[in-house]
C-alpha positions as a LaTeX table, in Angstrom:
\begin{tabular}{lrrr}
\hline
Residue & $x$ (\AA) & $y$ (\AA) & $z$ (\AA) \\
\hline
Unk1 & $-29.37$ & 90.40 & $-166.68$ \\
Unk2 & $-25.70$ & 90.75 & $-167.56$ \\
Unk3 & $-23.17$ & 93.16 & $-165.49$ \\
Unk4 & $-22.62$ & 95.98 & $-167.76$ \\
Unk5 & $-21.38$ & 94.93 & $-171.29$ \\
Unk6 & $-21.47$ & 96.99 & $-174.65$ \\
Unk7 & $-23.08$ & 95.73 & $-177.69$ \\
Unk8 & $-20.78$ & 94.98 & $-180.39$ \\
Unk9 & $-20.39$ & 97.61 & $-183.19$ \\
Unk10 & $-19.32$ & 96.72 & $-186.31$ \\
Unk11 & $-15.60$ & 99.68 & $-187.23$ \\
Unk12 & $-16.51$ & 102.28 & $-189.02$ \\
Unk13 & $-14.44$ & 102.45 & $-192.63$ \\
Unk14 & $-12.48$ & 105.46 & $-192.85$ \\
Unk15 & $-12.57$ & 107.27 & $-196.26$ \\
Unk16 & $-9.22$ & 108.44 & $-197.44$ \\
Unk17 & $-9.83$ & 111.59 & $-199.65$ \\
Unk18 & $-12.78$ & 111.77 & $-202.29$ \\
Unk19 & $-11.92$ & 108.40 & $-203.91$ \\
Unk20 & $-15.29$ & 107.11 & $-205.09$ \\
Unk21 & $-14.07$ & 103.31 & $-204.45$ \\
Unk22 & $-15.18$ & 103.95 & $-200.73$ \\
Unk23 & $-18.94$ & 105.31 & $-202.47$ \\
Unk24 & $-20.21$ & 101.94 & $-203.03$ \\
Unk25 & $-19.63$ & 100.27 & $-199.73$ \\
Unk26 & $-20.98$ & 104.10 & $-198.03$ \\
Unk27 & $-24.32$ & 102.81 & $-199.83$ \\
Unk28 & $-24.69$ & 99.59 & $-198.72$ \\
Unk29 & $-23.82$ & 100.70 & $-195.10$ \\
Unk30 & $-26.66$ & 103.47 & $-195.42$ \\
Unk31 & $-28.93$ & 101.41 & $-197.10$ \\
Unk32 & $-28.38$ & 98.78 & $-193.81$ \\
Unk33 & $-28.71$ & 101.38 & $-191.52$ \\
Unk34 & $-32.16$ & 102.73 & $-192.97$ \\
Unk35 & $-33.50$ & 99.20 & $-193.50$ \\
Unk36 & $-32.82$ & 98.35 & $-189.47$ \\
Unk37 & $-34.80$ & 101.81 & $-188.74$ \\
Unk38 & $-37.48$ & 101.01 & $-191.11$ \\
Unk39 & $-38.38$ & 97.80 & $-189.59$ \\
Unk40 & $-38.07$ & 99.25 & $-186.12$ \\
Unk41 & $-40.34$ & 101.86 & $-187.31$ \\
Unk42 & $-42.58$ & 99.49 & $-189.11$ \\
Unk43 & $-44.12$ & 97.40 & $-186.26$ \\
Unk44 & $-47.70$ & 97.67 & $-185.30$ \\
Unk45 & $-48.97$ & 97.16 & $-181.63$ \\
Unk46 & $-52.45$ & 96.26 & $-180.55$ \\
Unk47 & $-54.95$ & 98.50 & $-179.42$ \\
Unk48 & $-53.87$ & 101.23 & $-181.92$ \\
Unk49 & $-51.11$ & 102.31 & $-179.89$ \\
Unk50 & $-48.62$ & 104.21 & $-181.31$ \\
Unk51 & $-45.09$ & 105.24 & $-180.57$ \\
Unk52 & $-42.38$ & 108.20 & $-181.92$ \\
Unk53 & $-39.31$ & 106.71 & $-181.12$ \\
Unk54 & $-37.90$ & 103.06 & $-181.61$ \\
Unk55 & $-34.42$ & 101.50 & $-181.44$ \\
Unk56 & $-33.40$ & 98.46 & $-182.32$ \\
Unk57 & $-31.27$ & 96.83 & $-180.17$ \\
Unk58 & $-28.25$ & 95.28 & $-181.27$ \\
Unk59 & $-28.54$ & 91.75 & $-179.64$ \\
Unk60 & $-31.04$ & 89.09 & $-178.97$ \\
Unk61 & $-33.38$ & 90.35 & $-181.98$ \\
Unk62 & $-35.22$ & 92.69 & $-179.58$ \\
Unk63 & $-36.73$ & 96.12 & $-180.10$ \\
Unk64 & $-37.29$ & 99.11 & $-178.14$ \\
Unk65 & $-40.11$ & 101.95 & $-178.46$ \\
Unk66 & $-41.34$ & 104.97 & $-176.63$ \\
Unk67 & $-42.77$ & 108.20 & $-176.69$ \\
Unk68 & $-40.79$ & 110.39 & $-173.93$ \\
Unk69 & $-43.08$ & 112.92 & $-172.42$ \\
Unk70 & $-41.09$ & 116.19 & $-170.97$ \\
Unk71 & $-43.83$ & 117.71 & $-169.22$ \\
Unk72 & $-44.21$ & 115.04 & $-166.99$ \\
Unk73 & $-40.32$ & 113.38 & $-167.21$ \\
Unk74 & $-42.39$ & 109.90 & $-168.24$ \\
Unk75 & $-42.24$ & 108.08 & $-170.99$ \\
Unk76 & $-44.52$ & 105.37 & $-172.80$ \\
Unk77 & $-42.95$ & 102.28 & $-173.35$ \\
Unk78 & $-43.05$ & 99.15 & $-175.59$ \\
Unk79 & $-40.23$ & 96.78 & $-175.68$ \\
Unk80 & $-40.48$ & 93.27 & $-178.20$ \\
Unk81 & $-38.24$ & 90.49 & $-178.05$ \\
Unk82 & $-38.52$ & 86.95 & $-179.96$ \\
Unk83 & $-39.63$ & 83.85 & $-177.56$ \\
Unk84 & $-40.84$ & 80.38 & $-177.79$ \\
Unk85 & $-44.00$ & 80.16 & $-175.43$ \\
Unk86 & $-41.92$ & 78.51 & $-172.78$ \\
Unk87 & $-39.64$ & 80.95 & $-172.25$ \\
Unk88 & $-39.32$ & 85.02 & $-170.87$ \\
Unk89 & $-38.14$ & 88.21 & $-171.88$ \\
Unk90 & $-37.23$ & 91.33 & $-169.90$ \\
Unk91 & $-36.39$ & 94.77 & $-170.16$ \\
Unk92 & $-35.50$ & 97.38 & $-167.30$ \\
Unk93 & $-33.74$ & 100.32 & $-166.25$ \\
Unk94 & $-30.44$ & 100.86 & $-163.53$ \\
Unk95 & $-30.85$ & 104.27 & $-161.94$ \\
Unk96 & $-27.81$ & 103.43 & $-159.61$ \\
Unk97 & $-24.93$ & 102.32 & $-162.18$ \\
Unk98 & $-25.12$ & 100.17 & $-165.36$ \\
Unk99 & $-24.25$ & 96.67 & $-164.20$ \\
Unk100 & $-26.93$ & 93.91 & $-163.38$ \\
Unk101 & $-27.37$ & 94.42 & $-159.57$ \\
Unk102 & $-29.80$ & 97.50 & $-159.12$ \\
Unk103 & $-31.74$ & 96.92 & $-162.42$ \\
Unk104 & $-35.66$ & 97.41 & $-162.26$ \\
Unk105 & $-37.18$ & 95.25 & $-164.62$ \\
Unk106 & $-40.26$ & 94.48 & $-166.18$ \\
Unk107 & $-40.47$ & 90.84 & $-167.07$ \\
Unk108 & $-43.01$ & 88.60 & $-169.16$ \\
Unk109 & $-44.25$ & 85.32 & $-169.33$ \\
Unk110 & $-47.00$ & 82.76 & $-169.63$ \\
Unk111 & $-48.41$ & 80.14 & $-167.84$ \\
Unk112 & $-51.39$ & 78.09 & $-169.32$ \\
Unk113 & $-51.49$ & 80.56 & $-172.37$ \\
Unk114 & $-51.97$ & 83.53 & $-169.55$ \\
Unk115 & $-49.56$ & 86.29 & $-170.25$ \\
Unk116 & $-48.26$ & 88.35 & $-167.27$ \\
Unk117 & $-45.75$ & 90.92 & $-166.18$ \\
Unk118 & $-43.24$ & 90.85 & $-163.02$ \\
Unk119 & $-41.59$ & 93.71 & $-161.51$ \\
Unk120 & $-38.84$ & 93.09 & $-159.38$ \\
Unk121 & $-35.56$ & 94.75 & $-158.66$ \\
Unk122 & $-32.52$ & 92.69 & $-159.48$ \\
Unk123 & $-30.54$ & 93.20 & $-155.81$ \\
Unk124 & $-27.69$ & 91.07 & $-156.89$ \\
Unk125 & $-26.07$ & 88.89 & $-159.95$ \\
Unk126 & $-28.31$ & 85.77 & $-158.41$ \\
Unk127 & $-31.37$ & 87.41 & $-157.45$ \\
Unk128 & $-34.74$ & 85.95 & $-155.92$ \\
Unk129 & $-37.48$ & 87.10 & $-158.54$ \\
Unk130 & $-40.38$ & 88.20 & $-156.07$ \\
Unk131 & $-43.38$ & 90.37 & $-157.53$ \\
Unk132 & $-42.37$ & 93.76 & $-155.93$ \\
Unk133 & $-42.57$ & 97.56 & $-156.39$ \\
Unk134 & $-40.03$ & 99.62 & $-158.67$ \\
Unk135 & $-37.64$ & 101.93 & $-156.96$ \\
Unk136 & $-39.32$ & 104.20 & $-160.14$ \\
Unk137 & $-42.76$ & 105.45 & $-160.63$ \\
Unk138 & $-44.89$ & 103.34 & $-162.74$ \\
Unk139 & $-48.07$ & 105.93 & $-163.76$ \\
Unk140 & $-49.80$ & 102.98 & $-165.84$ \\
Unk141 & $-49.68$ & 99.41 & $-164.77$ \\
Unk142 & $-47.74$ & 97.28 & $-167.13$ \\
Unk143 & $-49.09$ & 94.68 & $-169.55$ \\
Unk144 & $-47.70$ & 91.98 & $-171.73$ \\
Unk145 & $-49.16$ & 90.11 & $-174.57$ \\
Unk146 & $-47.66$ & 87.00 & $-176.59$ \\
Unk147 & $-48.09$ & 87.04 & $-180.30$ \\
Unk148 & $-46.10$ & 85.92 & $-183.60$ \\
Unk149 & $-43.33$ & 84.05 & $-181.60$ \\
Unk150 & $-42.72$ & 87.63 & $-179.33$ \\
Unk151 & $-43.41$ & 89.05 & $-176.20$ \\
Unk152 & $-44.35$ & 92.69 & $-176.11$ \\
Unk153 & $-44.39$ & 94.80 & $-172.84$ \\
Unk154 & $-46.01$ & 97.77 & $-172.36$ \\
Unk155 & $-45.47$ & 100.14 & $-169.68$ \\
Unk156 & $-45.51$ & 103.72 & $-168.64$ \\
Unk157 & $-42.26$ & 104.76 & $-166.45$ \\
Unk158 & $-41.29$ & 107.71 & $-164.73$ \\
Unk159 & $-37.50$ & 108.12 & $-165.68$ \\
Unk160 & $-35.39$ & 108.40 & $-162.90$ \\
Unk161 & $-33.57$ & 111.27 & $-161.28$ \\
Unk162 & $-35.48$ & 112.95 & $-164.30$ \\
Unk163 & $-33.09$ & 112.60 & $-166.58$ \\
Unk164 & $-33.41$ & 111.49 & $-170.04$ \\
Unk165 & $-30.01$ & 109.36 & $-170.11$ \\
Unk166 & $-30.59$ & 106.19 & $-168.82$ \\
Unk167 & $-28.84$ & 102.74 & $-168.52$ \\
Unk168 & $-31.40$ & 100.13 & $-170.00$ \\
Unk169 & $-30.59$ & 96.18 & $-169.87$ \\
Unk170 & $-33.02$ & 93.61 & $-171.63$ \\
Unk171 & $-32.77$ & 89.75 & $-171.43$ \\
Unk172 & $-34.33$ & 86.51 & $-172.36$ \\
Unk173 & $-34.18$ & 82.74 & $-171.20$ \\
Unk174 & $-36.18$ & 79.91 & $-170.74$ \\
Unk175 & $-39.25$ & 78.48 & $-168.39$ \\
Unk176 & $-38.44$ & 75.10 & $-166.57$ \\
Unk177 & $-41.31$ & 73.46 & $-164.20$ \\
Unk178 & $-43.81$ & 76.68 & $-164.64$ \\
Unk179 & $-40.62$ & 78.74 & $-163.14$ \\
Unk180 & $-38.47$ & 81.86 & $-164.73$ \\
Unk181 & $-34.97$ & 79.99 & $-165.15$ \\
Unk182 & $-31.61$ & 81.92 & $-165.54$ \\
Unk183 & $-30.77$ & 82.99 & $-169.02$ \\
Unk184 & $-27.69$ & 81.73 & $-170.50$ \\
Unk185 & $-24.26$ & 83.19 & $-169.46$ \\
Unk186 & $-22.46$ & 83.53 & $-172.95$ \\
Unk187 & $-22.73$ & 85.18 & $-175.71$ \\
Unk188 & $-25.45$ & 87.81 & $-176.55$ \\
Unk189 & $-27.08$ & 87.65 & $-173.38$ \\
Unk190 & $-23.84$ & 89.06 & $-172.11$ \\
Unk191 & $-24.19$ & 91.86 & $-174.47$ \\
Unk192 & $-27.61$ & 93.42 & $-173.62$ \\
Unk193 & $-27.23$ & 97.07 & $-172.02$ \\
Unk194 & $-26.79$ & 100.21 & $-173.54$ \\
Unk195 & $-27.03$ & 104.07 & $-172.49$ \\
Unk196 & $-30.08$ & 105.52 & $-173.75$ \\
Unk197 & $-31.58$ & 108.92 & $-174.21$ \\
Unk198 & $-35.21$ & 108.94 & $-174.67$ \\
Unk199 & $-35.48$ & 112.20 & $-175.35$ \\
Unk200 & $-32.72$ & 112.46 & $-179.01$ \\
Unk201 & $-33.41$ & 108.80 & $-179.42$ \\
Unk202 & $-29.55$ & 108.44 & $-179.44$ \\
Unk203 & $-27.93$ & 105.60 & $-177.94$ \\
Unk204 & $-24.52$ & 104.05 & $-176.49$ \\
Unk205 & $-23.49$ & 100.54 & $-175.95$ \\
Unk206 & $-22.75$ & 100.82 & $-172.24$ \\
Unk207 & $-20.80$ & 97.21 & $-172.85$ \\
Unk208 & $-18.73$ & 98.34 & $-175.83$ \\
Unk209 & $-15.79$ & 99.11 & $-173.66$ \\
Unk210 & $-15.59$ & 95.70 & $-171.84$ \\
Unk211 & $-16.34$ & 93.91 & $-175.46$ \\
Unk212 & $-13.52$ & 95.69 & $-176.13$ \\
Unk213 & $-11.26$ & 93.85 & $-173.55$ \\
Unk214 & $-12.53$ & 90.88 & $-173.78$ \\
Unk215 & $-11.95$ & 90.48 & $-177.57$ \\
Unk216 & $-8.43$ & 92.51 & $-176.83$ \\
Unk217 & $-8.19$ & 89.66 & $-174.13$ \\
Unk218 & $-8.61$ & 86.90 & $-176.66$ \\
Unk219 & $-6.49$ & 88.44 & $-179.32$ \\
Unk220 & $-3.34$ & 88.55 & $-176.94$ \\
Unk221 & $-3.56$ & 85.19 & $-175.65$ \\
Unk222 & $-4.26$ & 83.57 & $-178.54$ \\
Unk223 & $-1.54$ & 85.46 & $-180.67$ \\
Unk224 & 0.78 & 85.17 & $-177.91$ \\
Unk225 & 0.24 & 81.82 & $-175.70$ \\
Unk226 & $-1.36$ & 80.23 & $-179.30$ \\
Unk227 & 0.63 & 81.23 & $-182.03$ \\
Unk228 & 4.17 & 82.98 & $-181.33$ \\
Unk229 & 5.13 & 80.15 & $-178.23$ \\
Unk230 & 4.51 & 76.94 & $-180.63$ \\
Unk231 & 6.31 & 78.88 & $-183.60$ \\
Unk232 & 9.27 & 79.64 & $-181.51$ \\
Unk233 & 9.27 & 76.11 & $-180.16$ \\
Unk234 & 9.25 & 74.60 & $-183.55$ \\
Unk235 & 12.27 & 76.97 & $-184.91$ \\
Unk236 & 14.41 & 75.53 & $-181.61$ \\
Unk237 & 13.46 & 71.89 & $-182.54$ \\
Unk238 & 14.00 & 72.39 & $-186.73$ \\
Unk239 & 16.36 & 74.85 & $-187.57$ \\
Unk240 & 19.04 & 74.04 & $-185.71$ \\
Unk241 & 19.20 & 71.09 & $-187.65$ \\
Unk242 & 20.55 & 73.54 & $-190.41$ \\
Unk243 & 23.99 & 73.95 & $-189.66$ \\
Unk244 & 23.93 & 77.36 & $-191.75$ \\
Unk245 & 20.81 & 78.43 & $-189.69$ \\
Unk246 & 23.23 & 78.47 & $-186.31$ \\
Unk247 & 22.75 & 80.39 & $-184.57$ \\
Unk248 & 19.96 & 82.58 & $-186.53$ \\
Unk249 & 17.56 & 79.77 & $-184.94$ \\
Unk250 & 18.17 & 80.69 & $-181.48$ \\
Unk251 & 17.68 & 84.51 & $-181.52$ \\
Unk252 & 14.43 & 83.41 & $-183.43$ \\
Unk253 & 13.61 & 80.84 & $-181.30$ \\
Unk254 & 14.92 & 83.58 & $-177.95$ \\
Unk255 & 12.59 & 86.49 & $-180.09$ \\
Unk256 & 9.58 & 84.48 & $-180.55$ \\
Unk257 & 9.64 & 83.32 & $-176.99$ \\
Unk258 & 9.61 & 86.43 & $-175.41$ \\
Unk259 & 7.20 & 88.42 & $-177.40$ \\
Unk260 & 4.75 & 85.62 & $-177.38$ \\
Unk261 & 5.43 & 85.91 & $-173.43$ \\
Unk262 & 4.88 & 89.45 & $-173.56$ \\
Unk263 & 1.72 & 89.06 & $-174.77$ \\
Unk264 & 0.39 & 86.21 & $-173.30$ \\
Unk265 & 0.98 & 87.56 & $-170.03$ \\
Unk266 & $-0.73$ & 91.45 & $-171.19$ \\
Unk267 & $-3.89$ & 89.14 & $-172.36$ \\
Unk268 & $-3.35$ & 87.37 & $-168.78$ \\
Unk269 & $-3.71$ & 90.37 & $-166.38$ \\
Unk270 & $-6.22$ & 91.67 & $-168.49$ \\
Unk271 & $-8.23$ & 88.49 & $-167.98$ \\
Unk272 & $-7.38$ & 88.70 & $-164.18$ \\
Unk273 & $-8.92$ & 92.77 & $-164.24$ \\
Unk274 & $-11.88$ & 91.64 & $-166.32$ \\
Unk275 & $-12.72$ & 88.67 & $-163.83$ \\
Unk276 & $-12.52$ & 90.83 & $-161.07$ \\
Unk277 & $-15.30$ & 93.07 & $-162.66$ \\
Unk278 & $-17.41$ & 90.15 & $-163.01$ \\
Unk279 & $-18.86$ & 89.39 & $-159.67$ \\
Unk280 & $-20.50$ & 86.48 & $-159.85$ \\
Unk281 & $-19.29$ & 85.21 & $-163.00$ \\
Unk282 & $-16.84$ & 83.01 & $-162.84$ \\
Unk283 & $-15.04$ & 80.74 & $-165.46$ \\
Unk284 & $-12.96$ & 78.73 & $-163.38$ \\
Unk285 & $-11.36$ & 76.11 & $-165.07$ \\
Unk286 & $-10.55$ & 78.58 & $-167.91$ \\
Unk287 & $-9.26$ & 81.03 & $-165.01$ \\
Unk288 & $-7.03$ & 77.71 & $-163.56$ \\
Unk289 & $-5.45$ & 77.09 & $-166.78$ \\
Unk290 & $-4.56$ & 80.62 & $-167.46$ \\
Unk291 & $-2.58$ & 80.95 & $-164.19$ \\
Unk292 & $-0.88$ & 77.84 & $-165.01$ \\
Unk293 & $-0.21$ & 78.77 & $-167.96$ \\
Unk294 & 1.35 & 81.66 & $-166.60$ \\
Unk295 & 3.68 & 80.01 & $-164.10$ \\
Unk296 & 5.12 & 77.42 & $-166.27$ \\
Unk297 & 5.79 & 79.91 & $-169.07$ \\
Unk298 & 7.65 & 82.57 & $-166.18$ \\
Unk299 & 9.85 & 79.18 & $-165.11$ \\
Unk300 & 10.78 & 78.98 & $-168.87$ \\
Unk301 & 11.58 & 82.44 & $-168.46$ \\
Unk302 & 14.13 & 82.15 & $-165.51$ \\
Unk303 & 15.36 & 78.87 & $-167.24$ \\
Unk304 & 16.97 & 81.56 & $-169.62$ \\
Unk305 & 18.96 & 82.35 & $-166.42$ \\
Unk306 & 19.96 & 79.12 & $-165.60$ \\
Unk307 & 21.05 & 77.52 & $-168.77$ \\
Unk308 & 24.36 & 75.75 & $-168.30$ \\
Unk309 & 26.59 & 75.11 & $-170.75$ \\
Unk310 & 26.83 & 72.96 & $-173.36$ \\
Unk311 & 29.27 & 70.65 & $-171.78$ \\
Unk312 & 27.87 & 70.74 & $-168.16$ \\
Unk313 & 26.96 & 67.96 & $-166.71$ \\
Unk314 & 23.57 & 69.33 & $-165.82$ \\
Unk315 & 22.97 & 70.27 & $-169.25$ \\
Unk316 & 21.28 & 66.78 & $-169.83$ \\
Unk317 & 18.70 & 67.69 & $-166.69$ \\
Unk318 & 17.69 & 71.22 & $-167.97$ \\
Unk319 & 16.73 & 69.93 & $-171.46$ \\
Unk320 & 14.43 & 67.40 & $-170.03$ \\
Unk321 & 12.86 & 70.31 & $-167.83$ \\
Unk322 & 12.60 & 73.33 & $-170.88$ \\
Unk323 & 11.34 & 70.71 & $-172.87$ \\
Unk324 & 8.92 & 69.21 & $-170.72$ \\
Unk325 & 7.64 & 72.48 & $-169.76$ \\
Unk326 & 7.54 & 73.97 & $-172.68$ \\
Unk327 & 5.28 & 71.58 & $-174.59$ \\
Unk328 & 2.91 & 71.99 & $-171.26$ \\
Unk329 & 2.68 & 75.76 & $-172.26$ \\
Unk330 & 1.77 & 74.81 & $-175.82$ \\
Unk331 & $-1.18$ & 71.80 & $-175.13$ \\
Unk332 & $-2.59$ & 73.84 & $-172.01$ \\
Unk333 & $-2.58$ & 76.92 & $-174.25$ \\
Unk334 & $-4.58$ & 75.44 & $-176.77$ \\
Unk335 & $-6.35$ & 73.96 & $-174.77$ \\
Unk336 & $-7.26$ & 77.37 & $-172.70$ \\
Unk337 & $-7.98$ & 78.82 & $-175.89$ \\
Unk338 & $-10.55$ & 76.93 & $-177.08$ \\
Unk339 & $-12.73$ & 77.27 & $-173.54$ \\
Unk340 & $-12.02$ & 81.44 & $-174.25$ \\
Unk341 & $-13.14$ & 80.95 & $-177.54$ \\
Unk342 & $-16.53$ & 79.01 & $-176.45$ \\
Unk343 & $-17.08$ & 81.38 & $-173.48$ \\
Unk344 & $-16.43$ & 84.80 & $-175.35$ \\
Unk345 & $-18.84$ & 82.69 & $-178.49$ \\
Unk346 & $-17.50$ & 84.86 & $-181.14$ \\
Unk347 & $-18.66$ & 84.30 & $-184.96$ \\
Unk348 & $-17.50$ & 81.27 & $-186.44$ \\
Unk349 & $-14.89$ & 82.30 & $-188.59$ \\
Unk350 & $-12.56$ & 83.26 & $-185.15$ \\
Unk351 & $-12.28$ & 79.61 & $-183.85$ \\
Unk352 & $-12.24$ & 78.38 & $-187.45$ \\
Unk353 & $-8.92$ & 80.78 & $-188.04$ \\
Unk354 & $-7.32$ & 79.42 & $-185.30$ \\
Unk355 & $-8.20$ & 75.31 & $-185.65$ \\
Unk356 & $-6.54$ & 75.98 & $-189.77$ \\
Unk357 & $-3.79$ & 78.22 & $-187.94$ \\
Unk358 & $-3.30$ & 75.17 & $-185.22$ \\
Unk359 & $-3.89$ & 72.47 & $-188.45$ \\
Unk360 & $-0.87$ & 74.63 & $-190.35$ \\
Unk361 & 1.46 & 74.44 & $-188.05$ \\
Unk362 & 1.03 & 70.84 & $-187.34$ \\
Unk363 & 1.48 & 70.12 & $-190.58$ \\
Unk364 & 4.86 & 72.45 & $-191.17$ \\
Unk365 & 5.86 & 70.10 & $-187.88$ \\
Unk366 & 4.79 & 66.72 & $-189.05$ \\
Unk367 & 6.98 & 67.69 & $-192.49$ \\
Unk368 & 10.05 & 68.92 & $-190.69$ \\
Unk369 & 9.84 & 66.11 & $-188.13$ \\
Unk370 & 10.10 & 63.98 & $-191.42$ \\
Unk371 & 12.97 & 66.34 & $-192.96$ \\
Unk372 & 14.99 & 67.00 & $-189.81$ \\
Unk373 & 15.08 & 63.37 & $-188.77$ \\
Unk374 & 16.37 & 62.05 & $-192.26$ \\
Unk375 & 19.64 & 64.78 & $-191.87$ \\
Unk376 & 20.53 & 63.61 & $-188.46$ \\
Unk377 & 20.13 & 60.17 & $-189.36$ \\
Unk378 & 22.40 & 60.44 & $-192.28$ \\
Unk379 & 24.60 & 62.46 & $-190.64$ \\
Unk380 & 24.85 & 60.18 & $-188.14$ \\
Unk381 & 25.68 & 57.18 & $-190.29$ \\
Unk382 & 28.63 & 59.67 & $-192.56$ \\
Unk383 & 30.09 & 60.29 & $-188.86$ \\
Unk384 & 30.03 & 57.08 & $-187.67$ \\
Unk385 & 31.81 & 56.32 & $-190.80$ \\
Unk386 & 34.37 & 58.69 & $-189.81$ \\
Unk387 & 34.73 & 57.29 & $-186.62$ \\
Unk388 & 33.22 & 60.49 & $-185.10$ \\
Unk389 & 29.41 & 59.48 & $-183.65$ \\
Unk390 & 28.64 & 62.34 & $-181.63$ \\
Unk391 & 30.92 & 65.31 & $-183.69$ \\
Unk392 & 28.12 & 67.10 & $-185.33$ \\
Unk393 & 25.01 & 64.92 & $-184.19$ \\
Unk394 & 22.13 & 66.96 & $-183.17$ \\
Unk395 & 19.67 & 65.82 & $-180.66$ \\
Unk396 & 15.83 & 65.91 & $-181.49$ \\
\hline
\end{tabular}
């Protein structure tokens, strides 16, 4: 089970006025709504058992329904999640906080075509899944059955603190050697929790907030670190070619430089907080790169500082290091990006946006490379012909 994570929602469109261009995309997002409830509502369950409520939860394809019972502060559960018959679903309730550690969970699997039901309480991120009591009532022993490529629980559970606002989690992952194996540690499995209230039916993604981050997380780094760094790097290497783009090209080069810094480090420390709410979890190779990634763009940064003139001496020495730094930012940035991409698993069209976006500017380069070269080589030859080699040369 994750630490607490929102399911994604999809933004709500805001309607400007009464203009009935808005009424035909209202529709479609009703009619999605009330075709997600009606197959919630739809499903049947053995042993004519019936249920009042259902929700359908936002990831892993699974399903939630009860009947909430205020006399008593119970409530009847059935939760359903897709599975192959070597694998395990789970579903549970935190009554101390609405990360992993502290869940009780129900969880169901089969051996030899036997389905059965462990309760445990999940004391940590990595914990040891022994057969043991909830720290919740349990009126009705719980039962499982396997059927249609889903396991269904069934339980009866005594909310706790008698409340009817409670932090669910669900989860599902694989059998190995006739043994419950960890579920994967990406993508919608890091998704499944939300606030529920069984008794209005209404609930919250308790993970929207850190979804949030993340994807504010990815958006800054790879704007800043992926886009606005290489950009500003390519306007110092081609414009300045241009003798009527001098010196436009360095304030652009100087402006693109800093705000991609700006944000890349804003994406940065926000990776740094989110890591540090992730006990347990650790990405460390993408959490490497990122501080390196950091460091070498900060030296660029004080290189600013340090730039000696044109006719120093030294000049020669601080090219070779901006340079040489500078094209470490852009390949470890990439680079970085990609693993963020493949960790945070977004849909397709994200990485695919950024390979054409990576694919454009390579090709701008690989033109203006061709361009650029061709005017300094002329030039070159029209001042050597002067007798003046170096008088308006510029160095690649």
């Amino acid at each position: 089970f994750p630490p607490a994570r929102q399911p994604p929602q999809q933004p709500r469109p805001r309607v400007a006025g009464h203009s009935t261009a808005w009424l035909p995309l209202l529709v479609l997002l009703f009619a999605a709504g009330a075709a997600a409830q009606s197959g919630c509502l739809s499903a049947t369950f053995t042993g004519g058992r019936t249920f009042l409520k259902c929700n359908q939860l936002p990831v892993l394809g699974a399903s939630l329904h009860w009947t909430y019972h205020a006399g008593n502060g119970t409530a009847d559960i059935a939760f359903r999640a897709p599975s192959g018959a070597d694998g395990w679903v789970g579903w549970g309730i935190n009554p101390s906080g609405s990360g992993m550690a502290g869940s009780n969970v129900f969880v169901a699997s089969q051996s030899g075509g036997a389905v059965s039901v462990l309760t445990t309480i999940l004391r940590t991120t990595a914990p040891t899944l022994d057969n043991t009591a909830l720290s919740f009532d349990v009126p009705v022993p719980a039962s499982a059955e396997y059927a249609g490529g889903a396991y269904t629980i069934y339980a009866t559970v005594a909310l706790p603190g008698n409340t009817t606002s409670q932090n669910t989690v669900w989860q599902a992952g694989p059998i190995s050697g006739g043994r419950i194996s960890p579920h994967p540690v990406s993508g919608q499995n890091l998704q499944s929790a939300q606030n529920l209230d069984f008794l209005s039916g209404t609930s919250t993604g308790g993970s929207n907030s850190r979804l949030h981050r993340r994807n504010l997380h990815g958006v800054l780094n790879g704007v800043g670190w992926g886009v606005l760094i290489p950009l500003g790097a390519m306007i110092a290497r081609y414009l300045r070619v241009f003798e009527s783009a001098d010196p436009a090209w360095f304030y652009l080069h100087i402006a693109c430089q800093i705000s991609g810094y700006a944000l890349g480090v804003a994406g940065w420390g926000l990776g740094l907080k989110l890591g540090s709410e992730s006990k347990g979890l650790t990405y460390s190779t993408h959490r490497n790169i990122g501080i390196a990634i950091f460091c070498l763009a900060t030296l660029q940064v004080f290189a600013l500082f340090l730039r000696p003139d044109k006719k120093n001496k030294y000049r020669v020495y601080w090219n070779a290091y901006h340079h040489s730094v500078g094209y470490s930012v852009i390949v470890l940035a990439a680079v970085n990006i990609f693993k963020g991409l493949n960790i945070l698993k977004p849909v397709t069209g994200w990485k695919t946006s950024y390979i054409v976006i990576l694919a454009t500017l390579a090709g701008v380069a690989l033109v203006l490379e061709a361009i650029t070269w061709a005017i300094v080589l002329r030039r070159r030859k029209r001042n050597q012909a002067h007798g003046g080699a170096n008088g308006t040369g510029v160095q690649l």
